[in-house]
């Protein structure tokens, strides 16, 4: 019985079945499969949740509870550049508040908001384990460390092109 | 002048230190090969004799933890805690990025010791490069037969599955980590039963930190006496100290347990930035009580010395704050972190963390009153010990220590502080 309109590619099905052999329960596949889904489909829509639920033999409601508990799953269409500036103590001691304020000014948005063109979202996040190389930010999958206003400007210029 | 004592960082620093070829050329997997001839009980005894203590925060003796596994069991799991999320801590990241084979060798040794055929490594979701590195290293180890169906000897499998977290500080708590692997929300479990009896998938399970496991190759290769020759009686070996904040040279320094904290800060990390004076130091990650400059300079880097000073060496995340730091502002950062990361399972923590963060923000912005400061202290006292896990303690300790040790600063922020109220009739 299938409800989801979304389907895995053949290669992906093979990858998931190989993973399934690594866990004694289907339930334990949930986080790995959510990651695969996010990589393939860009974000975790309700339809994708149904697909993940079928794959891991659980309820869509349970998948929903996980996708909302863990902060790294995208529940909306992803944005081109998700800028996440560390706001914790070590980075703040090294000036991350100034970095965040500068990006807010440059993008014309506050932390927690996205630009009107949908290209940038800015978030103040918790410790990225970059305390020795702060101030730090994560943009999509990459870390940017020892930030200065000049470094941030150069990056923003590049991304705004 | 103190210097680093290098056990774990020995192979780091080269551009290809993360590859199997480079690691092997420098001696990797010699120790794990040695364990193939040893009985599991012998390896456990070796680790017990070494006095190795856990590096994740609690400092529990590793060999002793292993002996808690029941004698008769049909399966055993090892979970590697690579969910490094304690603010101020970034040493496991260094191992994962620069010498993942040191960790895998430690995992193989631990699996042999506790008769585990399948280890799960739980890595925090934000760690993209570390994840890439440990996956590539595991692939290399499988291809070389160091992991896989005969890795523990003929017909003795040792499998390693890398399991990626997805953004939740609480998953570093060992039972939350188990739930997260099982496909549940990362919420801690009631103890007992302890994981060594009922752990992952209901089976006896050992959970060890990355740095803890990375110590095993040295212990196996050089023996417990050589290990005990480094460090103090109760804290043998070295410690990877993450030093951040107001220092000239932040970074991960490997020191023998027992060196003076002042040496770590001044000799290795280059001292307080800009020639300023030290005001406060958090010795073991954000959850450990803050030390005043005087206290910090009197302690040594070992479990017992920091404990005697009323704090904990914890995860070795050392956050340095100079004389210009506003301690109310510092606590505001930490309080908001804990309010954000409370998993929401227990009411005292879910509600208490939110209220604490709100009150600290109120004081930090000059709107707090004496009654708020009292409420803050009473909230911290009420959440401790009243929840399933120690997250509430991890929040209460920084609150209580900041307010107690820097009370004058908190009072100076109050809207009804003595100087303004003295003007009233």
PDB file of N, CA, C and O in Angstrom, chain A residues 22-25 27-28 30-32 35 62 65-66 69-73 87-90 92-94 97 126-133 138 141 143 145, chain B residues 77 87-90 93 118 120 124-128 142 160-161 163-167 180-186 201 244 246 250 273 319-321 329 333 337:
ATOM      1  N   UNK A  22      22.424  -3.098   7.546  1.00  0.00           N
ATOM      2  CA  UNK A  22      23.322  -2.666   8.622  1.00  0.00           C
ATOM      3  C   UNK A  22      22.588  -2.432   9.944  1.00  0.00           C
ATOM      4  O   UNK A  22      23.208  -2.119  10.949  1.00  0.00           O
ATOM      5  N   UNK A  23      21.266  -2.504   9.918  1.00  0.00           N
ATOM      6  CA  UNK A  23      20.487  -2.233  11.139  1.00  0.00           C
ATOM      7  C   UNK A  23      19.523  -3.383  11.405  1.00  0.00           C
ATOM      8  O   UNK A  23      18.913  -3.893  10.460  1.00  0.00           O
ATOM      9  N   UNK A  24      19.357  -3.747  12.674  1.00  0.00           N
ATOM     10  CA  UNK A  24      18.430  -4.836  12.972  1.00  0.00           C
ATOM     11  C   UNK A  24      16.951  -4.431  12.895  1.00  0.00           C
ATOM     12  O   UNK A  24      16.095  -5.310  12.924  1.00  0.00           O
ATOM     13  N   UNK A  25      16.651  -3.154  12.835  1.00  0.00           N
ATOM     14  CA  UNK A  25      15.246  -2.743  12.719  1.00  0.00           C
ATOM     15  C   UNK A  25      15.096  -1.763  11.545  1.00  0.00           C
ATOM     16  O   UNK A  25      16.036  -1.048  11.210  1.00  0.00           O
ATOM     17  N   UNK A  27      13.161   0.736  11.651  1.00  0.00           N
ATOM     18  CA  UNK A  27      13.008   2.024  12.311  1.00  0.00           C
ATOM     19  C   UNK A  27      14.332   2.791  12.369  1.00  0.00           C
ATOM     20  O   UNK A  27      14.368   4.013  12.241  1.00  0.00           O
ATOM     21  N   UNK A  28      15.415   2.043  12.567  1.00  0.00           N
ATOM     22  CA  UNK A  28      16.728   2.676  12.711  1.00  0.00           C
ATOM     23  C   UNK A  28      17.206   3.313  11.411  1.00  0.00           C
ATOM     24  O   UNK A  28      18.143   4.094  11.401  1.00  0.00           O
ATOM     25  N   UNK A  30      15.565   5.437   9.857  1.00  0.00           N
ATOM     26  CA  UNK A  30      14.842   6.706   9.669  1.00  0.00           C
ATOM     27  C   UNK A  30      15.760   7.903   9.445  1.00  0.00           C
ATOM     28  O   UNK A  30      15.569   8.664   8.490  1.00  0.00           O
ATOM     29  N   UNK A  31      16.759   8.089  10.309  1.00  0.00           N
ATOM     30  CA  UNK A  31      17.626   9.259  10.128  1.00  0.00           C
ATOM     31  C   UNK A  31      18.438   9.160   8.829  1.00  0.00           C
ATOM     32  O   UNK A  31      18.464  10.108   8.049  1.00  0.00           O
ATOM     33  N   UNK A  32      19.089   8.000   8.578  1.00  0.00           N
ATOM     34  CA  UNK A  32      19.809   7.889   7.295  1.00  0.00           C
ATOM     35  C   UNK A  32      18.901   8.131   6.083  1.00  0.00           C
ATOM     36  O   UNK A  32      19.312   8.810   5.127  1.00  0.00           O
ATOM     37  N   UNK A  35      18.071  11.768   5.620  1.00  0.00           N
ATOM     38  CA  UNK A  35      19.213  12.475   5.012  1.00  0.00           C
ATOM     39  C   UNK A  35      19.255  12.233   3.504  1.00  0.00           C
ATOM     40  O   UNK A  35      19.497  13.160   2.722  1.00  0.00           O
ATOM     41  N   UNK A  62       5.094   9.686  12.749  1.00  0.00           N
ATOM     42  CA  UNK A  62       6.374   9.510  13.441  1.00  0.00           C
ATOM     43  C   UNK A  62       7.498  10.205  12.670  1.00  0.00           C
ATOM     44  O   UNK A  62       8.369  10.848  13.268  1.00  0.00           O
ATOM     45  N   UNK A  65       7.382  13.752  13.432  1.00  0.00           N
ATOM     46  CA  UNK A  65       7.915  14.091  14.766  1.00  0.00           C
ATOM     47  C   UNK A  65       9.438  14.178  14.722  1.00  0.00           C
ATOM     48  O   UNK A  65      10.044  15.012  15.403  1.00  0.00           O
ATOM     49  N   UNK A  66      10.077  13.329  13.932  1.00  0.00           N
ATOM     50  CA  UNK A  66      11.539  13.374  13.826  1.00  0.00           C
ATOM     51  C   UNK A  66      11.997  14.583  13.013  1.00  0.00           C
ATOM     52  O   UNK A  66      12.931  15.290  13.393  1.00  0.00           O
ATOM     53  N   UNK A  69      11.811  17.500  15.206  1.00  0.00           N
ATOM     54  CA  UNK A  69      12.662  17.492  16.417  1.00  0.00           C
ATOM     55  C   UNK A  69      14.093  17.863  16.058  1.00  0.00           C
ATOM     56  O   UNK A  69      14.740  18.648  16.750  1.00  0.00           O
ATOM     57  N   UNK A  70      14.600  17.286  14.986  1.00  0.00           N
ATOM     58  CA  UNK A  70      15.987  17.532  14.570  1.00  0.00           C
ATOM     59  C   UNK A  70      16.019  18.774  13.687  1.00  0.00           C
ATOM     60  O   UNK A  70      15.272  18.871  12.716  1.00  0.00           O
ATOM     61  N   UNK A  71      16.927  19.711  14.050  1.00  0.00           N
ATOM     62  CA  UNK A  71      16.849  21.032  13.415  1.00  0.00           C
ATOM     63  C   UNK A  71      17.407  21.079  11.992  1.00  0.00           C
ATOM     64  O   UNK A  71      17.186  22.050  11.286  1.00  0.00           O
ATOM     65  N   UNK A  72      18.133  20.050  11.557  1.00  0.00           N
ATOM     66  CA  UNK A  72      18.784  20.156  10.253  1.00  0.00           C
ATOM     67  C   UNK A  72      17.925  19.712   9.072  1.00  0.00           C
ATOM     68  O   UNK A  72      18.359  19.808   7.919  1.00  0.00           O
ATOM     69  N   UNK A  73      16.736  19.214   9.336  1.00  0.00           N
ATOM     70  CA  UNK A  73      15.879  18.837   8.217  1.00  0.00           C
ATOM     71  C   UNK A  73      15.092  20.049   7.735  1.00  0.00           C
ATOM     72  O   UNK A  73      14.493  20.769   8.534  1.00  0.00           O
ATOM     73  N   UNK A  87      26.374  31.713  17.464  1.00  0.00           N
ATOM     74  CA  UNK A  87      25.972  32.757  18.397  1.00  0.00           C
ATOM     75  C   UNK A  87      26.355  32.377  19.817  1.00  0.00           C
ATOM     76  O   UNK A  87      25.954  33.011  20.763  1.00  0.00           O
ATOM     77  N   UNK A  88      27.131  31.282  19.951  1.00  0.00           N
ATOM     78  CA  UNK A  88      27.447  30.801  21.294  1.00  0.00           C
ATOM     79  C   UNK A  88      28.620  31.594  21.894  1.00  0.00           C
ATOM     80  O   UNK A  88      29.142  32.520  21.266  1.00  0.00           O
ATOM     81  N   UNK A  89      29.020  31.202  23.102  1.00  0.00           N
ATOM     82  CA  UNK A  89      29.917  32.055  23.881  1.00  0.00           C
ATOM     83  C   UNK A  89      31.294  32.280  23.242  1.00  0.00           C
ATOM     84  O   UNK A  89      31.729  33.424  23.101  1.00  0.00           O
ATOM     85  N   UNK A  90      31.987  31.202  22.835  1.00  0.00           N
ATOM     86  CA  UNK A  90      33.360  31.376  22.344  1.00  0.00           C
ATOM     87  C   UNK A  90      33.399  32.260  21.108  1.00  0.00           C
ATOM     88  O   UNK A  90      34.248  33.143  20.987  1.00  0.00           O
ATOM     89  N   UNK A  92      31.159  34.451  20.268  1.00  0.00           N
ATOM     90  CA  UNK A  92      30.762  35.805  20.673  1.00  0.00           C
ATOM     91  C   UNK A  92      31.920  36.557  21.300  1.00  0.00           C
ATOM     92  O   UNK A  92      32.070  37.766  21.104  1.00  0.00           O
ATOM     93  N   UNK A  93      32.766  35.830  22.066  1.00  0.00           N
ATOM     94  CA  UNK A  93      33.940  36.471  22.662  1.00  0.00           C
ATOM     95  C   UNK A  93      34.883  36.970  21.567  1.00  0.00           C
ATOM     96  O   UNK A  93      35.668  37.877  21.768  1.00  0.00           O
ATOM     97  N   UNK A  94      34.793  36.340  20.383  1.00  0.00           N
ATOM     98  CA  UNK A  94      35.663  36.719  19.274  1.00  0.00           C
ATOM     99  C   UNK A  94      34.953  37.630  18.272  1.00  0.00           C
ATOM    100  O   UNK A  94      35.450  37.827  17.150  1.00  0.00           O
ATOM    101  N   UNK A  97      28.895  38.667  17.232  1.00  0.00           N
ATOM    102  CA  UNK A  97      27.724  39.560  17.216  1.00  0.00           C
ATOM    103  C   UNK A  97      27.871  40.615  16.122  1.00  0.00           C
ATOM    104  O   UNK A  97      26.911  40.957  15.428  1.00  0.00           O
ATOM    105  N   UNK A 126      23.600  27.629  17.313  1.00  0.00           N
ATOM    106  CA  UNK A 126      24.406  27.303  18.485  1.00  0.00           C
ATOM    107  C   UNK A 126      25.736  26.689  18.053  1.00  0.00           C
ATOM    108  O   UNK A 126      25.990  26.490  16.874  1.00  0.00           O
ATOM    109  N   UNK A 127      26.545  26.355  19.047  1.00  0.00           N
ATOM    110  CA  UNK A 127      27.951  25.972  18.855  1.00  0.00           C
ATOM    111  C   UNK A 127      28.171  24.982  17.711  1.00  0.00           C
ATOM    112  O   UNK A 127      27.533  23.945  17.619  1.00  0.00           O
ATOM    113  N   UNK A 128      29.095  25.333  16.807  1.00  0.00           N
ATOM    114  CA  UNK A 128      29.433  24.489  15.664  1.00  0.00           C
ATOM    115  C   UNK A 128      30.731  23.712  15.896  1.00  0.00           C
ATOM    116  O   UNK A 128      31.255  23.091  14.981  1.00  0.00           O
ATOM    117  N   UNK A 129      31.250  23.766  17.126  1.00  0.00           N
ATOM    118  CA  UNK A 129      32.554  23.161  17.435  1.00  0.00           C
ATOM    119  C   UNK A 129      33.662  23.797  16.599  1.00  0.00           C
ATOM    120  O   UNK A 129      34.568  23.139  16.113  1.00  0.00           O
ATOM    121  N   UNK A 130      33.534  25.111  16.407  1.00  0.00           N
ATOM    122  CA  UNK A 130      34.582  25.894  15.747  1.00  0.00           C
ATOM    123  C   UNK A 130      35.126  26.938  16.711  1.00  0.00           C
ATOM    124  O   UNK A 130      35.561  28.006  16.291  1.00  0.00           O
ATOM    125  N   UNK A 131      35.077  26.625  17.997  1.00  0.00           N
ATOM    126  CA  UNK A 131      35.401  27.609  19.026  1.00  0.00           C
ATOM    127  C   UNK A 131      36.838  28.125  18.887  1.00  0.00           C
ATOM    128  O   UNK A 131      37.119  29.264  19.228  1.00  0.00           O
ATOM    129  N   UNK A 132      37.733  27.276  18.395  1.00  0.00           N
ATOM    130  CA  UNK A 132      39.131  27.688  18.278  1.00  0.00           C
ATOM    131  C   UNK A 132      39.400  28.492  17.026  1.00  0.00           C
ATOM    132  O   UNK A 132      40.488  29.032  16.844  1.00  0.00           O
ATOM    133  N   UNK A 133      38.404  28.567  16.150  1.00  0.00           N
ATOM    134  CA  UNK A 133      38.568  29.266  14.878  1.00  0.00           C
ATOM    135  C   UNK A 133      37.415  30.243  14.656  1.00  0.00           C
ATOM    136  O   UNK A 133      36.983  30.476  13.536  1.00  0.00           O
ATOM    137  N   UNK A 138      28.309  28.465   9.264  1.00  0.00           N
ATOM    138  CA  UNK A 138      28.118  27.359   8.338  1.00  0.00           C
ATOM    139  C   UNK A 138      27.186  27.865   7.239  1.00  0.00           C
ATOM    140  O   UNK A 138      26.124  28.416   7.517  1.00  0.00           O
ATOM    141  N   UNK A 141      26.694  23.266   3.405  1.00  0.00           N
ATOM    142  CA  UNK A 141      27.517  22.209   3.995  1.00  0.00           C
ATOM    143  C   UNK A 141      28.908  22.662   4.419  1.00  0.00           C
ATOM    144  O   UNK A 141      29.667  21.870   4.956  1.00  0.00           O
ATOM    145  N   UNK A 143      31.907  25.048   6.315  1.00  0.00           N
ATOM    146  CA  UNK A 143      32.244  25.925   7.437  1.00  0.00           C
ATOM    147  C   UNK A 143      33.106  27.079   6.926  1.00  0.00           C
ATOM    148  O   UNK A 143      33.996  26.873   6.095  1.00  0.00           O
ATOM    149  N   UNK A 145      35.498  30.029   8.745  1.00  0.00           N
ATOM    150  CA  UNK A 145      36.005  30.282  10.097  1.00  0.00           C
ATOM    151  C   UNK A 145      36.930  31.492  10.139  1.00  0.00           C
ATOM    152  O   UNK A 145      37.305  32.038   9.097  1.00  0.00           O
TER     153      UNK A 145
ATOM    154  N   UNK B  77      26.832  -4.203  21.574  1.00  0.00           N
ATOM    155  CA  UNK B  77      27.091  -3.098  20.663  1.00  0.00           C
ATOM    156  C   UNK B  77      28.064  -2.109  21.292  1.00  0.00           C
ATOM    157  O   UNK B  77      28.044  -1.887  22.507  1.00  0.00           O
ATOM    158  N   UNK B  87      29.498  23.386  24.015  1.00  0.00           N
ATOM    159  CA  UNK B  87      30.162  24.637  23.645  1.00  0.00           C
ATOM    160  C   UNK B  87      31.551  24.764  24.278  1.00  0.00           C
ATOM    161  O   UNK B  87      31.731  24.499  25.463  1.00  0.00           O
ATOM    162  N   UNK B  88      32.507  25.141  23.448  1.00  0.00           N
ATOM    163  CA  UNK B  88      33.880  25.265  23.904  1.00  0.00           C
ATOM    164  C   UNK B  88      34.735  24.048  23.574  1.00  0.00           C
ATOM    165  O   UNK B  88      35.932  24.053  23.825  1.00  0.00           O
ATOM    166  N   UNK B  89      34.131  23.003  23.016  1.00  0.00           N
ATOM    167  CA  UNK B  89      34.841  21.743  22.787  1.00  0.00           C
ATOM    168  C   UNK B  89      34.960  21.448  21.301  1.00  0.00           C
ATOM    169  O   UNK B  89      33.953  21.448  20.584  1.00  0.00           O
ATOM    170  N   UNK B  90      36.190  21.196  20.838  1.00  0.00           N
ATOM    171  CA  UNK B  90      36.364  20.911  19.402  1.00  0.00           C
ATOM    172  C   UNK B  90      37.524  19.970  19.152  1.00  0.00           C
ATOM    173  O   UNK B  90      38.193  20.036  18.140  1.00  0.00           O
ATOM    174  N   UNK B  93      36.529  16.639  16.823  1.00  0.00           N
ATOM    175  CA  UNK B  93      36.539  17.079  15.435  1.00  0.00           C
ATOM    176  C   UNK B  93      37.957  16.956  14.851  1.00  0.00           C
ATOM    177  O   UNK B  93      38.138  16.514  13.713  1.00  0.00           O
ATOM    178  N   UNK B 118      29.493  -5.318  15.837  1.00  0.00           N
ATOM    179  CA  UNK B 118      28.984  -4.193  15.043  1.00  0.00           C
ATOM    180  C   UNK B 118      29.002  -2.917  15.882  1.00  0.00           C
ATOM    181  O   UNK B 118      28.284  -2.819  16.878  1.00  0.00           O
ATOM    182  N   UNK B 120      28.489   1.261  16.078  1.00  0.00           N
ATOM    183  CA  UNK B 120      27.817   2.392  15.424  1.00  0.00           C
ATOM    184  C   UNK B 120      28.495   3.677  15.876  1.00  0.00           C
ATOM    185  O   UNK B 120      28.692   3.886  17.070  1.00  0.00           O
ATOM    186  N   UNK B 124      27.812  14.150  14.791  1.00  0.00           N
ATOM    187  CA  UNK B 124      26.841  15.250  14.746  1.00  0.00           C
ATOM    188  C   UNK B 124      26.618  15.704  13.301  1.00  0.00           C
ATOM    189  O   UNK B 124      27.536  15.701  12.472  1.00  0.00           O
ATOM    190  N   UNK B 125      25.392  16.083  13.017  1.00  0.00           N
ATOM    191  CA  UNK B 125      24.980  16.383  11.648  1.00  0.00           C
ATOM    192  C   UNK B 125      25.727  17.512  10.980  1.00  0.00           C
ATOM    193  O   UNK B 125      25.944  17.512   9.767  1.00  0.00           O
ATOM    194  N   UNK B 126      26.159  18.499  11.771  1.00  0.00           N
ATOM    195  CA  UNK B 126      26.840  19.660  11.190  1.00  0.00           C
ATOM    196  C   UNK B 126      28.242  19.317  10.694  1.00  0.00           C
ATOM    197  O   UNK B 126      28.819  20.064   9.909  1.00  0.00           O
ATOM    198  N   UNK B 127      28.798  18.196  11.174  1.00  0.00           N
ATOM    199  CA  UNK B 127      30.194  17.850  10.858  1.00  0.00           C
ATOM    200  C   UNK B 127      30.321  17.277   9.449  1.00  0.00           C
ATOM    201  O   UNK B 127      30.424  16.061   9.272  1.00  0.00           O
ATOM    202  N   UNK B 128      30.366  18.135   8.433  1.00  0.00           N
ATOM    203  CA  UNK B 128      30.436  17.634   7.058  1.00  0.00           C
ATOM    204  C   UNK B 128      31.819  17.080   6.716  1.00  0.00           C
ATOM    205  O   UNK B 128      31.933  15.945   6.255  1.00  0.00           O
ATOM    206  N   UNK B 142      37.752  -1.074   5.469  1.00  0.00           N
ATOM    207  CA  UNK B 142      37.028  -2.252   4.947  1.00  0.00           C
ATOM    208  C   UNK B 142      37.812  -2.884   3.806  1.00  0.00           C
ATOM    209  O   UNK B 142      38.002  -4.108   3.755  1.00  0.00           O
ATOM    210  N   UNK B 160      31.481  -1.479  11.108  1.00  0.00           N
ATOM    211  CA  UNK B 160      31.352  -0.110  11.611  1.00  0.00           C
ATOM    212  C   UNK B 160      30.361   0.647  10.734  1.00  0.00           C
ATOM    213  O   UNK B 160      30.551   0.747   9.519  1.00  0.00           O
ATOM    214  N   UNK B 161      29.292   1.125  11.348  1.00  0.00           N
ATOM    215  CA  UNK B 161      28.305   1.912  10.613  1.00  0.00           C
ATOM    216  C   UNK B 161      28.339   3.353  11.122  1.00  0.00           C
ATOM    217  O   UNK B 161      28.275   3.588  12.335  1.00  0.00           O
ATOM    218  N   UNK B 163      26.611   6.742  11.594  1.00  0.00           N
ATOM    219  CA  UNK B 163      25.223   7.202  11.690  1.00  0.00           C
ATOM    220  C   UNK B 163      25.228   8.702  11.950  1.00  0.00           C
ATOM    221  O   UNK B 163      25.776   9.170  12.940  1.00  0.00           O
ATOM    222  N   UNK B 164      24.634   9.462  11.037  1.00  0.00           N
ATOM    223  CA  UNK B 164      24.708  10.915  11.124  1.00  0.00           C
ATOM    224  C   UNK B 164      23.543  11.496  11.905  1.00  0.00           C
ATOM    225  O   UNK B 164      22.383  11.209  11.596  1.00  0.00           O
ATOM    226  N   UNK B 165      23.841  12.304  12.904  1.00  0.00           N
ATOM    227  CA  UNK B 165      22.808  13.028  13.638  1.00  0.00           C
ATOM    228  C   UNK B 165      22.250  14.140  12.766  1.00  0.00           C
ATOM    229  O   UNK B 165      22.625  14.288  11.599  1.00  0.00           O
ATOM    230  N   UNK B 166      21.338  14.941  13.347  1.00  0.00           N
ATOM    231  CA  UNK B 166      20.687  15.938  12.506  1.00  0.00           C
ATOM    232  C   UNK B 166      20.389  17.226  13.265  1.00  0.00           C
ATOM    233  O   UNK B 166      19.409  17.908  12.984  1.00  0.00           O
ATOM    234  N   UNK B 167      21.245  17.552  14.227  1.00  0.00           N
ATOM    235  CA  UNK B 167      21.077  18.836  14.892  1.00  0.00           C
ATOM    236  C   UNK B 167      20.291  18.735  16.187  1.00  0.00           C
ATOM    237  O   UNK B 167      19.116  19.074  16.223  1.00  0.00           O
ATOM    238  N   UNK B 180      18.272   8.016  19.329  1.00  0.00           N
ATOM    239  CA  UNK B 180      18.403   8.652  18.024  1.00  0.00           C
ATOM    240  C   UNK B 180      18.801   7.621  16.962  1.00  0.00           C
ATOM    241  O   UNK B 180      18.265   7.622  15.858  1.00  0.00           O
ATOM    242  N   UNK B 181      19.733   6.725  17.297  1.00  0.00           N
ATOM    243  CA  UNK B 181      20.104   5.670  16.332  1.00  0.00           C
ATOM    244  C   UNK B 181      18.898   4.782  16.037  1.00  0.00           C
ATOM    245  O   UNK B 181      18.693   4.355  14.901  1.00  0.00           O
ATOM    246  N   UNK B 182      18.091   4.525  17.053  1.00  0.00           N
ATOM    247  CA  UNK B 182      16.934   3.642  16.858  1.00  0.00           C
ATOM    248  C   UNK B 182      15.811   4.297  16.065  1.00  0.00           C
ATOM    249  O   UNK B 182      14.770   3.686  15.825  1.00  0.00           O
ATOM    250  N   UNK B 183      16.003   5.549  15.655  1.00  0.00           N
ATOM    251  CA  UNK B 183      14.978   6.211  14.845  1.00  0.00           C
ATOM    252  C   UNK B 183      13.910   6.900  15.666  1.00  0.00           C
ATOM    253  O   UNK B 183      12.781   7.082  15.226  1.00  0.00           O
ATOM    254  N   UNK B 184      14.299   7.280  16.892  1.00  0.00           N
ATOM    255  CA  UNK B 184      13.354   8.006  17.745  1.00  0.00           C
ATOM    256  C   UNK B 184      13.868   9.429  17.952  1.00  0.00           C
ATOM    257  O   UNK B 184      15.005   9.753  17.595  1.00  0.00           O
ATOM    258  N   UNK B 185      13.039  10.244  18.585  1.00  0.00           N
ATOM    259  CA  UNK B 185      13.510  11.561  18.988  1.00  0.00           C
ATOM    260  C   UNK B 185      14.653  11.354  19.982  1.00  0.00           C
ATOM    261  O   UNK B 185      14.623  10.414  20.774  1.00  0.00           O
ATOM    262  N   UNK B 186      15.633  12.243  19.933  1.00  0.00           N
ATOM    263  CA  UNK B 186      16.774  12.097  20.833  1.00  0.00           C
ATOM    264  C   UNK B 186      16.422  12.554  22.224  1.00  0.00           C
ATOM    265  O   UNK B 186      16.815  13.642  22.645  1.00  0.00           O
ATOM    266  N   UNK B 201      19.088  -1.208  20.683  1.00  0.00           N
ATOM    267  CA  UNK B 201      18.204  -2.302  20.250  1.00  0.00           C
ATOM    268  C   UNK B 201      17.971  -3.315  21.378  1.00  0.00           C
ATOM    269  O   UNK B 201      17.809  -4.507  21.153  1.00  0.00           O
ATOM    270  N   UNK B 244      39.635  28.261  23.800  1.00  0.00           N
ATOM    271  CA  UNK B 244      38.991  29.259  22.933  1.00  0.00           C
ATOM    272  C   UNK B 244      38.696  30.523  23.712  1.00  0.00           C
ATOM    273  O   UNK B 244      38.907  30.583  24.918  1.00  0.00           O
ATOM    274  N   UNK B 246      39.252  34.513  24.645  1.00  0.00           N
ATOM    275  CA  UNK B 246      40.228  35.608  24.639  1.00  0.00           C
ATOM    276  C   UNK B 246      41.662  35.152  24.858  1.00  0.00           C
ATOM    277  O   UNK B 246      42.293  35.527  25.848  1.00  0.00           O
ATOM    278  N   UNK B 250      44.237  30.359  20.092  1.00  0.00           N
ATOM    279  CA  UNK B 250      43.269  29.313  20.413  1.00  0.00           C
ATOM    280  C   UNK B 250      43.617  28.027  19.661  1.00  0.00           C
ATOM    281  O   UNK B 250      44.299  28.074  18.641  1.00  0.00           O
ATOM    282  N   UNK B 273      44.499  37.555  25.336  1.00  0.00           N
ATOM    283  CA  UNK B 273      44.679  38.394  24.154  1.00  0.00           C
ATOM    284  C   UNK B 273      44.951  39.862  24.510  1.00  0.00           C
ATOM    285  O   UNK B 273      44.352  40.403  25.437  1.00  0.00           O
ATOM    286  N   UNK B 319      37.112  27.802  28.040  1.00  0.00           N
ATOM    287  CA  UNK B 319      36.704  29.090  27.462  1.00  0.00           C
ATOM    288  C   UNK B 319      37.292  30.216  28.326  1.00  0.00           C
ATOM    289  O   UNK B 319      37.016  30.297  29.518  1.00  0.00           O
ATOM    290  N   UNK B 320      38.104  31.048  27.695  1.00  0.00           N
ATOM    291  CA  UNK B 320      38.858  32.073  28.413  1.00  0.00           C
ATOM    292  C   UNK B 320      38.191  33.439  28.224  1.00  0.00           C
ATOM    293  O   UNK B 320      37.885  33.845  27.101  1.00  0.00           O
ATOM    294  N   UNK B 321      37.978  34.140  29.347  1.00  0.00           N
ATOM    295  CA  UNK B 321      37.336  35.458  29.274  1.00  0.00           C
ATOM    296  C   UNK B 321      38.219  36.503  29.947  1.00  0.00           C
ATOM    297  O   UNK B 321      38.632  36.313  31.095  1.00  0.00           O
ATOM    298  N   UNK B 329      26.369  39.148  30.292  1.00  0.00           N
ATOM    299  CA  UNK B 329      26.295  38.901  28.854  1.00  0.00           C
ATOM    300  C   UNK B 329      26.732  37.473  28.546  1.00  0.00           C
ATOM    301  O   UNK B 329      26.106  36.769  27.749  1.00  0.00           O
ATOM    302  N   UNK B 333      24.400  34.278  26.899  1.00  0.00           N
ATOM    303  CA  UNK B 333      24.712  33.406  25.750  1.00  0.00           C
ATOM    304  C   UNK B 333      24.446  31.946  26.104  1.00  0.00           C
ATOM    305  O   UNK B 333      23.844  31.198  25.341  1.00  0.00           O
ATOM    306  N   UNK B 337      21.439  29.164  24.941  1.00  0.00           N
ATOM    307  CA  UNK B 337      21.814  27.875  24.362  1.00  0.00           C
ATOM    308  C   UNK B 337      21.016  26.753  25.017  1.00  0.00           C
ATOM    309  O   UNK B 337      20.400  25.921  24.338  1.00  0.00           O
TER     310      UNK B 337
END
